[in-house]
PDB file of C-alpha atoms in Angstrom:
ATOM      1  CA  MET T1328      65.047 174.780  64.738  1.00 48.00           C
ATOM      2  CA  PRO T1329      64.416 171.626  66.767  1.00 51.00           C
ATOM      3  CA  TRP T1330      64.807 168.347  64.963  1.00 49.00           C
ATOM      4  CA  GLY T1331      63.662 165.366  66.989  1.00 50.00           C
ATOM      5  CA  PRO T1332      65.520 165.375  70.293  1.00 52.00           C
ATOM      6  CA  PHE T1333      68.428 167.254  68.711  1.00 49.00           C
ATOM      7  CA  LEU T1334      68.964 170.851  67.636  1.00 49.00           C
ATOM      8  CA  PHE T1335      69.692 171.154  63.988  1.00 50.00           C
ATOM      9  CA  ASP T1336      72.630 173.452  63.309  1.00 54.00           C
ATOM     10  CA  ALA T1337      72.563 174.902  59.832  1.00 53.00           C
ATOM     11  CA  LYS T1338      76.335 175.317  59.992  1.00 58.00           C
ATOM     12  CA  ILE T1339      76.828 171.510  60.033  1.00 61.00           C
ATOM     13  CA  SER T1340      77.293 170.254  56.550  1.00 69.00           C
ATOM     14  CA  ALA T1341      75.349 167.347  55.159  1.00 68.00           C
ATOM     15  CA  GLY T1342      78.589 165.334  54.970  1.00 69.00           C
ATOM     16  CA  ASP T1343      79.325 165.879  58.656  1.00 70.00           C
ATOM     17  CA  ALA T1344      75.798 164.860  59.556  1.00 68.00           C
ATOM     18  CA  ILE T1345      76.074 161.704  57.509  1.00 78.00           C
ATOM     19  CA  GLN T1346      79.419 160.859  59.149  1.00 78.00           C
ATOM     20  CA  THR T1347      77.936 161.430  62.603  1.00 78.00           C
ATOM     21  CA  VAL T1348      74.950 159.238  61.868  1.00 76.00           C
ATOM     22  CA  ALA T1349      77.219 156.568  60.419  1.00 77.00           C
ATOM     23  CA  LEU T1350      79.417 156.692  63.541  1.00 78.00           C
ATOM     24  CA  LEU T1351      76.424 156.402  65.837  1.00 78.00           C
ATOM     25  CA  PHE T1352      75.128 153.517  63.774  1.00 80.00           C
ATOM     26  CA  ALA T1353      78.518 151.775  63.910  1.00 78.00           C
ATOM     27  CA  VAL T1354      78.676 152.216  67.696  1.00 79.00           C
ATOM     28  CA  ALA T1355      75.179 150.805  68.025  1.00 78.00           C
ATOM     29  CA  GLN T1356      76.031 147.872  65.798  1.00 83.00           C
ATOM     30  CA  PHE T1357      79.230 147.227  67.763  1.00 82.00           C
ATOM     31  CA  THR T1358      77.318 147.293  71.050  1.00 84.00           C
ATOM     32  CA  ILE T1359      74.662 144.937  69.748  1.00 86.00           C
ATOM     33  CA  GLN T1360      77.262 142.575  68.308  1.00 83.00           C
ATOM     34  CA  SER T1361      79.310 142.633  71.515  1.00 81.00           C
ATOM     35  CA  ARG T1362      76.267 141.704  73.548  1.00 83.00           C
ATOM     36  CA  ALA T1363      75.422 138.939  71.093  1.00 79.00           C
ATOM     37  CA  ASN T1364      78.994 137.649  71.269  1.00 82.00           C
ATOM     38  CA  ARG T1365      78.918 137.653  75.062  1.00 80.00           C
ATOM     39  CA  ARG T1366      75.653 135.733  75.044  1.00 80.00           C
ATOM     40  CA  ALA T1367      77.066 133.261  72.533  1.00 73.00           C
ATOM     41  CA  ASP T1368      80.246 132.840  74.608  1.00 74.00           C
ATOM     42  CA  ALA T1369      78.213 132.293  77.770  1.00 72.00           C
ATOM     43  CA  GLU T1370      75.991 129.752  76.032  1.00 74.00           C
ATOM     44  CA  ALA T1371      79.043 127.958  74.612  1.00 70.00           C
ATOM     45  CA  ALA T1372      80.697 127.902  78.049  1.00 68.00           C
ATOM     46  CA  ALA T1373      77.519 126.549  79.617  1.00 66.00           C
ATOM     47  CA  LEU T1374      77.315 123.886  76.923  1.00 66.00           C
ATOM     48  CA  ARG T1375      80.944 122.909  77.492  1.00 73.00           C
ATOM     49  CA  GLU T1376      80.356 122.725  81.239  1.00 70.00           C
ATOM     50  CA  GLU T1377      77.260 120.589  80.780  1.00 69.00           C
ATOM     51  CA  THR T1378      79.081 118.308  78.350  1.00 64.00           C
ATOM     52  CA  ALA T1379      81.992 117.955  80.775  1.00 57.00           C
ATOM     53  CA  ARG T1380      79.597 117.233  83.651  1.00 56.00           C
ATOM     54  CA  LYS T1381      77.822 114.520  81.686  1.00 62.00           C
ATOM     55  CA  ALA T1382      81.154 113.039  80.600  1.00 62.00           C
ATOM     56  CA  LEU T1383      82.331 112.956  84.228  1.00 60.00           C
ATOM     57  CA  GLU T1384      79.087 111.338  85.357  1.00 62.00           C
ATOM     58  CA  SER T1385      79.409 108.741  82.619  1.00 63.00           C
ATOM     59  CA  ARG T1386      83.012 108.090  83.620  1.00 71.00           C
ATOM     60  CA  GLN T1387      82.043 107.781  87.276  1.00 65.00           C
ATOM     61  CA  VAL T1388      79.371 105.216  86.435  1.00 71.00           C
ATOM     62  CA  GLU T1389      81.847 103.274  84.309  1.00 79.00           C
ATOM     63  CA  ILE T1390      84.468 103.332  87.073  1.00 76.00           C
ATOM     64  CA  TYR T1391      81.898 102.283  89.677  1.00 72.00           C
ATOM     65  CA  GLN T1392      80.781  99.362  87.535  1.00 80.00           C
ATOM     66  CA  ARG T1393      84.371  98.317  86.960  1.00 83.00           C
ATOM     67  CA  LEU T1394      85.175  98.447  90.664  1.00 83.00           C
ATOM     68  CA  GLU T1395      82.096  96.380  91.432  1.00 87.00           C
ATOM     69  CA  ILE T1396      83.078  93.771  88.850  1.00 89.00           C
ATOM     70  CA  GLU T1397      86.593  93.538  90.258  1.00 89.00           C
ATOM     71  CA  SER T1398      85.322  93.360  93.835  1.00 90.00           C
ATOM     72  CA  ASN T1399      83.018  90.511  92.845  1.00 94.00           C
ATOM     73  CA  ALA T1400      86.086  88.683  91.539  1.00 94.00           C
ATOM     74  CA  VAL T1401      87.721  89.073  94.964  1.00 95.00           C
ATOM     75  CA  PHE T1402      84.589  87.785  96.694  1.00 94.00           C
ATOM     76  CA  LYS T1403      84.549  84.828  94.320  1.00 96.00           C
ATOM     77  CA  PHE T1404      88.186  84.083  95.177  1.00 96.00           C
ATOM     78  CA  GLU T1405      87.285  84.222  98.860  1.00 96.00           C
ATOM     79  CA  ALA T1406      84.354  81.838  98.373  1.00 96.00           C
ATOM     80  CA  GLU T1407      86.501  79.415  96.385  1.00 97.00           C
ATOM     81  CA  HIS T1408      88.986  79.270  99.269  1.00 96.00           C
ATOM     82  CA  SER T1409      86.514  79.175 102.135  1.00 95.00           C
ATOM     83  CA  ASP T1410      88.446  76.265 103.620  1.00 94.00           C
ATOM     84  CA  ILE T1411      91.572  78.426 103.961  1.00 95.00           C
ATOM     85  CA  LEU T1412      90.857  82.132 104.371  1.00 96.00           C
ATOM     86  CA  PRO T1413      88.723  82.105 107.560  1.00 94.00           C
ATOM     87  CA  PHE T1414      91.875  81.008 109.393  1.00 94.00           C
ATOM     88  CA  PHE T1415      93.409  84.406 108.575  1.00 96.00           C
ATOM     89  CA  LYS T1416      90.314  86.552 109.101  1.00 96.00           C
ATOM     90  CA  THR T1417      89.833  86.410 112.866  1.00 95.00           C
ATOM     91  CA  HIS T1418      90.925  89.435 114.879  1.00 96.00           C
ATOM     92  CA  LEU T1419      93.821  87.618 116.535  1.00 95.00           C
ATOM     93  CA  ALA T1420      96.155  84.852 115.399  1.00 92.00           C
ATOM     94  CA  PRO T1421      95.558  81.180 116.232  1.00 89.00           C
ATOM     95  CA  GLY T1422      97.629  79.118 118.607  1.00 84.00           C
ATOM     96  CA  ARG T1423     101.211  78.505 117.602  1.00 83.00           C
ATOM     97  CA  ALA T1424     100.745  74.783 117.035  1.00 84.00           C
ATOM     98  CA  GLU T1425      97.928  75.423 114.569  1.00 85.00           C
ATOM     99  CA  TYR T1426      99.866  78.236 112.934  1.00 87.00           C
ATOM    100  CA  GLU T1427     102.950  76.103 112.442  1.00 88.00           C
ATOM    101  CA  ARG T1428     100.914  73.187 111.119  1.00 88.00           C
ATOM    102  CA  ARG T1429      99.285  75.426 108.518  1.00 86.00           C
ATOM    103  CA  ALA T1430     102.662  76.868 107.587  1.00 85.00           C
ATOM    104  CA  ARG T1431     104.036  73.393 106.929  1.00 85.00           C
ATOM    105  CA  GLU T1432     101.069  72.016 105.023  1.00 80.00           C
ATOM    106  CA  GLY T1433      99.746  73.159 101.666  1.00 79.00           C
ATOM    107  CA  ASP T1434      99.699  76.655 100.202  1.00 91.00           C
ATOM    108  CA  ASP T1435      97.460  78.361 102.752  1.00 94.00           C
ATOM    109  CA  PHE T1436      99.781  81.300 103.344  1.00 95.00           C
ATOM    110  CA  LEU T1437     100.343  81.818  99.624  1.00 95.00           C
ATOM    111  CA  THR T1438      96.582  81.797  99.060  1.00 96.00           C
ATOM    112  CA  ALA T1439      96.093  84.343 101.839  1.00 96.00           C
ATOM    113  CA  ARG T1440      98.769  86.577 100.371  1.00 97.00           C
ATOM    114  CA  LYS T1441      97.098  86.461  96.968  1.00 97.00           C
ATOM    115  CA  TYR T1442      93.759  87.342  98.547  1.00 98.00           C
ATOM    116  CA  TYR T1443      95.119  90.364 100.415  1.00 98.00           C
ATOM    117  CA  GLU T1444      97.051  91.531  97.359  1.00 97.00           C
ATOM    118  CA  ASN T1445      93.818  91.479  95.368  1.00 96.00           C
ATOM    119  CA  CYS T1446      92.057  93.451  98.090  1.00 97.00           C
ATOM    120  CA  CYS T1447      94.842  96.027  98.273  1.00 97.00           C
ATOM    121  CA  ASN T1448      94.913  96.458  94.505  1.00 96.00           C
ATOM    122  CA  LEU T1449      91.265  97.500  94.593  1.00 95.00           C
ATOM    123  CA  PHE T1450      91.728  99.589  97.729  1.00 96.00           C
ATOM    124  CA  GLU T1451      94.594 101.473  96.089  1.00 95.00           C
ATOM    125  CA  ILE T1452      92.626 102.250  92.935  1.00 93.00           C
ATOM    126  CA  SER T1453      89.571 103.471  94.820  1.00 92.00           C
ATOM    127  CA  ALA T1454      91.670 105.618  97.199  1.00 93.00           C
ATOM    128  CA  ARG T1455      93.555 107.289  94.349  1.00 91.00           C
ATOM    129  CA  LEU T1456      90.375 107.944  92.398  1.00 90.00           C
ATOM    130  CA  ARG T1457      88.724 109.468  95.463  1.00 90.00           C
ATOM    131  CA  GLN T1458      91.686 111.751  96.109  1.00 88.00           C
ATOM    132  CA  LYS T1459      91.485 112.917  92.488  1.00 87.00           C
ATOM    133  CA  ASP T1460      87.740 113.539  93.023  1.00 86.00           C
ATOM    134  CA  ILE T1461      86.794 111.058  90.302  1.00 86.00           C
ATOM    135  CA  VAL T1462      84.926 108.541  92.446  1.00 86.00           C
ATOM    136  CA  ASP T1463      81.685 109.777  93.984  1.00 88.00           C
ATOM    137  CA  PRO T1464      82.103 110.441  97.746  1.00 92.00           C
ATOM    138  CA  GLU T1465      79.248 108.114  98.708  1.00 92.00           C
ATOM    139  CA  VAL T1466      80.641 105.289  96.600  1.00 90.00           C
ATOM    140  CA  PHE T1467      84.047 105.593  98.242  1.00 93.00           C
ATOM    141  CA  ALA T1468      82.545 105.936 101.717  1.00 94.00           C
ATOM    142  CA  SER T1469      80.696 102.664 101.182  1.00 93.00           C
ATOM    143  CA  TRP T1470      84.059 101.001 100.525  1.00 94.00           C
ATOM    144  CA  VAL T1471      85.523 102.221 103.811  1.00 97.00           C
ATOM    145  CA  ALA T1472      83.629  99.424 105.570  1.00 96.00           C
ATOM    146  CA  TRP T1473      85.654  96.900 103.544  1.00 97.00           C
ATOM    147  CA  TYR T1474      88.874  98.719 104.403  1.00 98.00           C
ATOM    148  CA  PHE T1475      87.964  98.540 108.077  1.00 98.00           C
ATOM    149  CA  ASP T1476      86.940  94.889 108.074  1.00 98.00           C
ATOM    150  CA  THR T1477      90.246  94.022 106.404  1.00 98.00           C
ATOM    151  CA  LEU T1478      92.183  96.014 109.002  1.00 99.00           C
ATOM    152  CA  LEU T1479      90.597  93.863 111.718  1.00 98.00           C
ATOM    153  CA  GLU T1480      91.993  90.627 110.252  1.00 98.00           C
ATOM    154  CA  TRP T1481      95.243  89.421 111.789  1.00 97.00           C
ATOM    155  CA  GLY T1482      96.302  87.895 108.468  1.00 97.00           C
ATOM    156  CA  PHE T1483      96.210  91.286 106.777  1.00 98.00           C
ATOM    157  CA  ARG T1484      98.164  92.984 109.547  1.00 98.00           C
ATOM    158  CA  ALA T1485     100.746  90.198 109.443  1.00 97.00           C
ATOM    159  CA  LEU T1486     101.282  90.837 105.718  1.00 97.00           C
ATOM    160  CA  TRP T1487     100.972  94.613 105.559  1.00 98.00           C
ATOM    161  CA  HIS T1488     104.582  95.339 106.517  1.00 96.00           C
ATOM    162  CA  ASP T1489     105.708  93.352 103.474  1.00 96.00           C
ATOM    163  CA  LEU T1490     102.918  94.490 101.132  1.00 96.00           C
ATOM    164  CA  ARG T1491     102.962  98.232 101.784  1.00 96.00           C
ATOM    165  CA  ASP T1492     106.008  98.972  99.610  1.00 96.00           C
ATOM    166  CA  ASN T1493     103.976  97.951  96.557  1.00 95.00           C
ATOM    167  CA  TYR T1494     101.271 100.550  97.077  1.00 96.00           C
ATOM    168  CA  THR T1495     100.861 104.297  96.703  1.00 94.00           C
ATOM    169  CA  PRO T1496     100.928 106.833  99.542  1.00 94.00           C
ATOM    170  CA  GLN T1497      97.124 107.070  99.456  1.00 93.00           C
ATOM    171  CA  LEU T1498      96.749 103.476 100.624  1.00 96.00           C
ATOM    172  CA  ARG T1499      99.621 103.642 103.105  1.00 96.00           C
ATOM    173  CA  MET T1500      97.910 106.716 104.528  1.00 96.00           C
ATOM    174  CA  VAL T1501      94.814 104.602 105.153  1.00 97.00           C
ATOM    175  CA  PHE T1502      96.454 101.655 106.870  1.00 98.00           C
ATOM    176  CA  ASP T1503      99.886 102.486 108.331  1.00 98.00           C
ATOM    177  CA  LYS T1504      98.769 104.237 111.494  1.00 98.00           C
ATOM    178  CA  PHE T1505      96.073 101.744 112.416  1.00 98.00           C
ATOM    179  CA  VAL T1506      98.047  98.610 111.548  1.00 98.00           C
ATOM    180  CA  ASN T1507     100.916  99.811 113.744  1.00 98.00           C
ATOM    181  CA  GLU T1508      98.482 100.602 116.545  1.00 98.00           C
ATOM    182  CA  LEU T1509      96.753  97.207 116.447  1.00 98.00           C
ATOM    183  CA  ILE T1510     100.037  95.310 116.282  1.00 97.00           C
ATOM    184  CA  ARG T1511     101.092  97.160 119.433  1.00 96.00           C
ATOM    185  CA  ASP T1512      97.780  96.897 121.306  1.00 96.00           C
ATOM    186  CA  TRP T1513      96.386  93.588 120.057  1.00 95.00           C
ATOM    187  CA  ASP T1514      98.901  91.387 118.315  1.00 94.00           C
ATOM    188  CA  ALA T1515     101.987  91.808 120.496  1.00 92.00           C
ATOM    189  CA  PRO T1516     100.146  91.123 123.800  1.00 91.00           C
ATOM    190  CA  HIS T1517      98.281  88.241 122.178  1.00 89.00           C
ATOM    191  CA  ASP T1518     101.537  86.739 120.933  1.00 86.00           C
ATOM    192  CA  SER T1519     102.962  86.931 124.444  1.00 84.00           C
ATOM    193  CA  ARG T1520     100.007  84.940 125.739  1.00 78.00           C
ATOM    194  CA  ARG T1521     100.488  82.406 122.968  1.00 68.00           C
ATOM    195  CA  GLY T1522     104.128  82.100 123.955  1.00 59.00           C
ATOM    196  CA  ALA T1523     103.112  81.462 127.549  1.00 55.00           C
ATOM    197  CA  GLY T1524     101.210  78.400 126.397  1.00 54.00           C
ATOM    198  CA  GLN T1525      97.666  79.712 126.785  1.00 54.00           C
ATOM    199  CA  ASN T1526      95.069  77.943 124.687  1.00 54.00           C
ATOM    200  CA  GLU T1527      94.168  80.281 121.821  1.00 50.00           C
ATOM    201  CA  SER T1528      92.782  77.633 119.487  1.00 51.00           C
ATOM    202  CA  GLU T1529      89.120  78.491 119.967  1.00 61.00           C
ATOM    203  CA  GLU T1530      87.936  81.065 117.459  1.00 60.00           C
ATOM    204  CA  ALA T1531      85.907  82.945 120.088  1.00 60.00           C
ATOM    205  CA  VAL T1532      89.097  83.576 122.056  1.00 75.00           C
ATOM    206  CA  ARG T1533      90.616  85.163 118.961  1.00 86.00           C
ATOM    207  CA  MET T1534      87.904  87.809 118.630  1.00 89.00           C
ATOM    208  CA  VAL T1535      88.072  91.282 120.156  1.00 93.00           C
ATOM    209  CA  ALA T1536      85.162  92.682 122.195  1.00 94.00           C
ATOM    210  CA  ASP T1537      82.446  94.461 120.214  1.00 94.00           C
ATOM    211  CA  GLN T1538      82.753  97.697 122.193  1.00 96.00           C
ATOM    212  CA  THR T1539      86.458  97.874 121.336  1.00 97.00           C
ATOM    213  CA  ILE T1540      85.675  97.297 117.662  1.00 97.00           C
ATOM    214  CA  GLU T1541      82.992  99.991 117.585  1.00 97.00           C
ATOM    215  CA  ALA T1542      85.250 102.569 119.219  1.00 98.00           C
ATOM    216  CA  LEU T1543      87.955 101.747 116.683  1.00 98.00           C
ATOM    217  CA  ARG T1544      85.459 101.948 113.829  1.00 98.00           C
ATOM    218  CA  SER T1545      84.427 105.476 114.816  1.00 97.00           C
ATOM    219  CA  ARG T1546      88.052 106.625 114.950  1.00 98.00           C
ATOM    220  CA  PHE T1547      88.834 104.968 111.616  1.00 98.00           C
ATOM    221  CA  TYR T1548      86.018 106.766 109.796  1.00 98.00           C
ATOM    222  CA  ALA T1549      86.850 110.082 111.438  1.00 98.00           C
ATOM    223  CA  GLU T1550      90.522 109.720 110.500  1.00 97.00           C
ATOM    224  CA  LEU T1551      89.818 108.854 106.868  1.00 97.00           C
ATOM    225  CA  GLY T1552      87.225 111.601 106.595  1.00 97.00           C
ATOM    226  CA  SER T1553      89.860 114.079 107.727  1.00 96.00           C
ATOM    227  CA  LYS T1554      92.661 112.723 105.535  1.00 95.00           C
ATOM    228  CA  PHE T1555      90.527 112.645 102.398  1.00 95.00           C
ATOM    229  CA  VAL T1556      88.774 115.922 103.358  1.00 94.00           C
ATOM    230  CA  CYS T1557      85.491 114.074 102.884  1.00 94.00           C
ATOM    231  CA  PRO T1558      82.552 114.890 105.204  1.00 96.00           C
ATOM    232  CA  THR T1559      80.642 112.001 103.635  1.00 96.00           C
ATOM    233  CA  ILE T1560      83.069 109.542 105.246  1.00 97.00           C
ATOM    234  CA  THR T1561      83.086 111.438 108.542  1.00 97.00           C
ATOM    235  CA  ASN T1562      79.287 111.329 108.798  1.00 96.00           C
ATOM    236  CA  TRP T1563      78.808 107.893 107.251  1.00 96.00           C
ATOM    237  CA  LEU T1564      78.232 105.872 110.414  1.00 95.00           C
ATOM    238  CA  ALA T1565      75.647 108.309 111.760  1.00 94.00           C
ATOM    239  CA  ARG T1566      73.807 108.330 108.443  1.00 92.00           C
ATOM    240  CA  VAL T1567      73.850 104.535 108.213  1.00 90.00           C
ATOM    241  CA  GLU T1568      72.151 104.302 111.602  1.00 88.00           C
ATOM    242  CA  GLU T1569      69.249 106.432 110.372  1.00 86.00           C
ATOM    243  CA  GLY T1570      66.356 104.131 109.605  1.00 80.00           C
ATOM    244  CA  ARG T1571      67.961 101.021 111.080  1.00 82.00           C
ATOM    245  CA  GLY T1572      65.417  98.878 112.886  1.00 80.00           C
ATOM    246  CA  ASP T1573      65.585  98.256 116.622  1.00 80.00           C
ATOM    247  CA  ARG T1574      65.817  94.509 116.134  1.00 84.00           C
ATOM    248  CA  ALA T1575      67.758  92.297 113.770  1.00 83.00           C
ATOM    249  CA  HIS T1576      66.245  89.224 112.168  1.00 88.00           C
ATOM    250  CA  PRO T1577      66.132  86.261 114.598  1.00 86.00           C
ATOM    251  CA  LEU T1578      68.276  84.247 112.168  1.00 84.00           C
ATOM    252  CA  ALA T1579      70.584  87.077 111.121  1.00 82.00           C
ATOM    253  CA  PHE T1580      73.968  85.877 109.926  1.00 78.00           C
ATOM    254  CA  ARG T1581      77.185  87.267 108.473  1.00 69.00           C
TER     255      ARG T1581
END
C-alpha cells in the first residue's frame, strides 16, 4: 500500500526501516553541516581578507606619513643650506674658476654630498616599497617628480657614479640609464666649452631649454612606468594636466 511518496513493503522489517531512516537522517545532517561549514569557512576567509586589507591600508598610511616626515627633514636641510646648494642644482656646472674656488673654500661639496645622500636614501626606500606593492601607486608616482628634478641637477649627476654602489638595484634602475645619457649629451659637451674658456658663470647659461626638459620628462615617466609595471606613473603627466588653468599667477615662483 502507498505510504507517503514511498511504497511500503511488508517484507521490510521494522529494524531495516529504522536503519534506513537513520541513514537518510545522517546524510541530511551531514549535508546541512557541510553547507554550514562551507559558509563558516567562507565568512572566516572574508573576515581574514578584510582584516588583512585594513592592516595593509593602515601600514600604507603609516609608511606615507613616515616618508613625508623624512622628506620634510631633507627640505629643511636644503633650506638651512640655501647659500650652498643652489650652486649644485642648476642643469649644468658652473665655470671652472667658480668651481675650483668653491672646492678650495669651505665644506660646500661635503654639504652637497650629504644632501644627495639624504635624497637617495628616501628614493631607495620608496622605490623598494613600490616594487613590493606596499606603497600606493599614486603616492609613488607623486615622488617621481622629485626623482626627475634631482636627475636634472649637475651636482647629483657628478656624484651618482660614486654614490650608486651604496644603493639597491631598484634605485640604480631609476637613475643609471638617464644619468649616463645626460653626462654624454649635456655634461661632456658643456665641459668642453668650459675648457675652451667660454663664460659659463651666468646661471641662465647653465640651464637647458624647456622643450628639451619636457621631452626628457615624458621619456623618464614612460621608462619608470614600464620598469615598475605601473600605469599610474605612465599616465601621470597627462592626468596632472587635467584641470590645469590656461594661465599661471602673474607672480608665480618656484
